mmCIF file of C-alpha atoms in Angstrom:
data_model
loop_
_atom_site.group_PDB
_atom_site.id
_atom_site.type_symbol
_atom_site.label_atom_id
_atom_site.label_comp_id
_atom_site.label_asym_id
_atom_site.label_seq_id
_atom_site.Cartn_x
_atom_site.Cartn_y
_atom_site.Cartn_z
ATOM 1 C CA MET F 1 -1.223 19.472 -16.632
ATOM 2 C CA THR F 2 -1.582 15.700 -16.222
ATOM 3 C CA ILE F 3 1.442 15.511 -13.930
ATOM 4 C CA LEU F 4 -0.164 18.069 -11.630
ATOM 5 C CA LEU F 5 -3.375 16.042 -11.471
ATOM 6 C CA VAL F 6 -1.408 12.904 -10.619
ATOM 7 C CA ALA F 7 0.502 14.807 -7.937
ATOM 8 C CA LEU F 8 -2.733 16.207 -6.496
ATOM 9 C CA GLY F 9 -4.281 12.750 -6.244
ATOM 10 C CA ALA F 10 -1.100 11.321 -4.733
ATOM 11 C CA ALA F 11 -0.950 14.154 -2.196
ATOM 12 C CA VAL F 12 -4.289 12.954 -0.835
ATOM 13 C CA GLY F 13 -3.794 9.196 -1.332
ATOM 14 C CA ALA F 14 -0.421 8.807 0.390
ATOM 15 C CA PRO F 15 -1.363 10.407 3.729
ATOM 16 C CA LEU F 16 -4.686 8.565 3.663
ATOM 17 C CA ARG F 17 -2.793 5.284 3.165
ATOM 18 C CA TYR F 18 -0.569 6.008 6.140
ATOM 19 C CA LEU F 19 -3.419 7.092 8.417
ATOM 20 C CA THR F 20 -5.649 4.177 7.420
ATOM 21 C CA ASP F 21 -2.827 1.668 7.843
ATOM 22 C CA ARG F 22 -2.027 2.947 11.321
ATOM 23 C CA ALA F 23 -5.694 3.116 12.378
ATOM 24 C CA VAL F 24 -6.360 -0.452 11.251
ATOM 25 C CA GLN F 25 -3.106 -1.957 12.495
ATOM 26 C CA THR F 26 -3.441 -0.491 16.004
ATOM 27 C CA ARG F 27 -6.737 -2.346 16.383
ATOM 28 C CA HIS F 28 -5.116 -5.739 15.790
ATOM 29 C CA ASP F 29 -2.700 -7.421 18.162
ATOM 30 C CA SER F 30 -1.117 -9.517 15.438
ATOM 31 C CA VAL F 31 1.940 -9.637 13.192
ATOM 32 C CA PHE F 32 -0.341 -9.845 10.152
ATOM 33 C CA PRO F 33 -0.292 -6.560 8.165
ATOM 34 C CA TRP F 34 -4.019 -5.825 8.296
ATOM 35 C CA GLY F 35 -3.537 -2.129 7.546
ATOM 36 C CA THR F 36 -1.678 -2.696 4.293
ATOM 37 C CA LEU F 37 -4.169 -5.348 3.215
ATOM 38 C CA THR F 38 -7.006 -2.927 3.931
ATOM 39 C CA VAL F 39 -5.608 -0.061 1.852
ATOM 40 C CA ASN F 40 -4.655 -2.368 -1.008
ATOM 41 C CA VAL F 41 -8.103 -3.956 -1.153
ATOM 42 C CA ALA F 42 -9.866 -0.585 -0.853
ATOM 43 C CA GLY F 43 -7.673 0.875 -3.579
ATOM 44 C CA SER F 44 -8.328 -2.126 -5.828
ATOM 45 C CA LEU F 45 -12.077 -1.767 -5.317
ATOM 46 C CA LEU F 46 -11.962 1.947 -6.114
ATOM 47 C CA LEU F 47 -9.722 1.513 -9.147
ATOM 48 C CA GLY F 48 -11.947 -1.253 -10.498
ATOM 49 C CA PHE F 49 -14.916 1.064 -10.039
ATOM 50 C CA LEU F 50 -13.152 3.911 -11.835
ATOM 51 C CA VAL F 51 -12.212 1.661 -14.757
ATOM 52 C CA GLY F 52 -15.887 0.860 -15.244
ATOM 53 C CA LEU F 53 -16.968 4.492 -15.401
ATOM 54 C CA PRO F 54 -16.953 6.644 -18.493
ATOM 55 C CA ALA F 55 -14.247 8.867 -16.989
ATOM 56 C CA GLY F 56 -12.072 11.237 -18.950
ATOM 57 C CA PRO F 57 -8.285 11.429 -18.858
ATOM 58 C CA ALA F 58 -8.227 14.108 -16.148
ATOM 59 C CA ALA F 59 -10.342 12.046 -13.736
ATOM 60 C CA THR F 60 -8.292 8.964 -14.520
ATOM 61 C CA ALA F 61 -5.062 10.849 -13.801
ATOM 62 C CA VAL F 62 -6.137 12.367 -10.481
ATOM 63 C CA LEU F 63 -8.183 9.453 -9.109
ATOM 64 C CA GLY F 64 -6.735 6.372 -10.773
ATOM 65 C CA THR F 65 -3.043 7.060 -11.163
ATOM 66 C CA GLY F 66 -2.605 9.660 -8.429
ATOM 67 C CA PHE F 67 -4.991 8.769 -5.628
ATOM 68 C CA CYS F 68 -5.240 4.980 -6.057
ATOM 69 C CA GLY F 69 -1.575 4.707 -6.966
ATOM 70 C CA ALA F 70 -0.548 6.425 -3.737
ATOM 71 C CA LEU F 71 -3.227 4.763 -1.619
ATOM 72 C CA THR F 72 -2.127 1.257 -2.532
ATOM 73 C CA THR F 73 1.366 -0.049 -1.911
ATOM 74 C CA TYR F 74 3.043 -3.039 -3.474
ATOM 75 C CA SER F 75 6.399 -2.219 -1.914
ATOM 76 C CA THR F 76 5.027 -2.265 1.635
ATOM 77 C CA PHE F 77 3.170 -5.507 0.872
ATOM 78 C CA SER F 78 6.460 -7.037 -0.314
ATOM 79 C CA TYR F 79 8.445 -5.703 2.636
ATOM 80 C CA GLU F 80 5.926 -6.899 5.212
ATOM 81 C CA THR F 81 5.724 -10.336 3.607
ATOM 82 C CA LEU F 82 9.512 -10.678 3.654
ATOM 83 C CA ARG F 83 9.586 -9.460 7.259
ATOM 84 C CA LEU F 84 7.069 -12.126 8.218
ATOM 85 C CA VAL F 85 9.214 -14.818 6.596
ATOM 86 C CA GLN F 86 12.372 -13.542 8.310
ATOM 87 C CA THR F 87 10.724 -13.617 11.730
ATOM 88 C CA GLY F 88 9.471 -17.168 11.229
ATOM 89 C CA ALA F 89 5.814 -16.256 10.664
ATOM 90 C CA ARG F 90 5.676 -18.237 7.426
ATOM 91 C CA PHE F 91 1.962 -19.036 7.640
ATOM 92 C CA ALA F 92 1.152 -15.348 8.085
ATOM 93 C CA ALA F 93 3.406 -14.510 5.122
ATOM 94 C CA LEU F 94 1.646 -17.051 2.914
ATOM 95 C CA ALA F 95 -1.763 -15.855 4.128
ATOM 96 C CA ASN F 96 -0.739 -12.270 3.340
ATOM 97 C CA VAL F 97 0.255 -13.166 -0.214
ATOM 98 C CA LEU F 98 -2.860 -15.211 -0.880
ATOM 99 C CA ALA F 99 -5.254 -12.731 0.731
ATOM 100 C CA SER F 100 -3.661 -9.756 -1.007
ATOM 101 C CA VAL F 101 -3.827 -11.328 -4.450
ATOM 102 C CA VAL F 102 -7.194 -13.078 -4.185
ATOM 103 C CA VAL F 103 -9.082 -10.423 -2.239
ATOM 104 C CA GLY F 104 -7.393 -7.562 -4.128
ATOM 105 C CA LEU F 105 -8.346 -8.993 -7.510
ATOM 106 C CA GLY F 106 -11.814 -9.812 -6.235
ATOM 107 C CA ALA F 107 -12.236 -6.236 -5.037
ATOM 108 C CA GLY F 108 -11.093 -4.907 -8.403
ATOM 109 C CA PHE F 109 -13.606 -7.091 -10.237
ATOM 110 C CA ALA F 110 -16.339 -6.153 -7.751
ATOM 111 C CA GLY F 111 -15.658 -2.452 -8.268
ATOM 112 C CA LEU F 112 -15.763 -2.899 -12.031
ATOM 113 C CA ALA F 113 -19.008 -4.875 -11.842
ATOM 114 C CA LEU F 114 -20.585 -2.223 -9.604
ATOM 115 C CA ALA F 115 -19.621 0.603 -11.969
ATOM 116 C CA LEU F 116 -20.900 -1.299 -14.996
ATOM 117 C CA ALA F 117 -24.182 -2.057 -13.217
ATOM 118 C CA LEU F 118 -24.643 1.592 -12.260
ATOM 119 C CA THR F 119 -23.898 2.897 -15.747
ATOM 120 C CA ALA F 120 -25.991 0.317 -17.636
#
């Protein structure tokens, strides 16, 4: 049953990642991967929030592993960073790495703090 919950969450998260990435990226005339950064930060915020809730294994499977796992994308982050380096946009590549790690972790902690504050 758990595998079905993960698949259900992923079936929603993956298309949402694609649509969000495209919607954000088309609004920026830049080589910087704003769309991927956006979905990764949003997914980190949501996953941090979910970790702070008293959620059962079913909710964790569908929302955490399935939805957030498919919404966020480490492979695309890696690919886009390497692409930036290959095209000579080294500052943008470094900014992407730093922003993704710092803002992503910050979003995760913020989501956790929000959930803990709401459940206290």
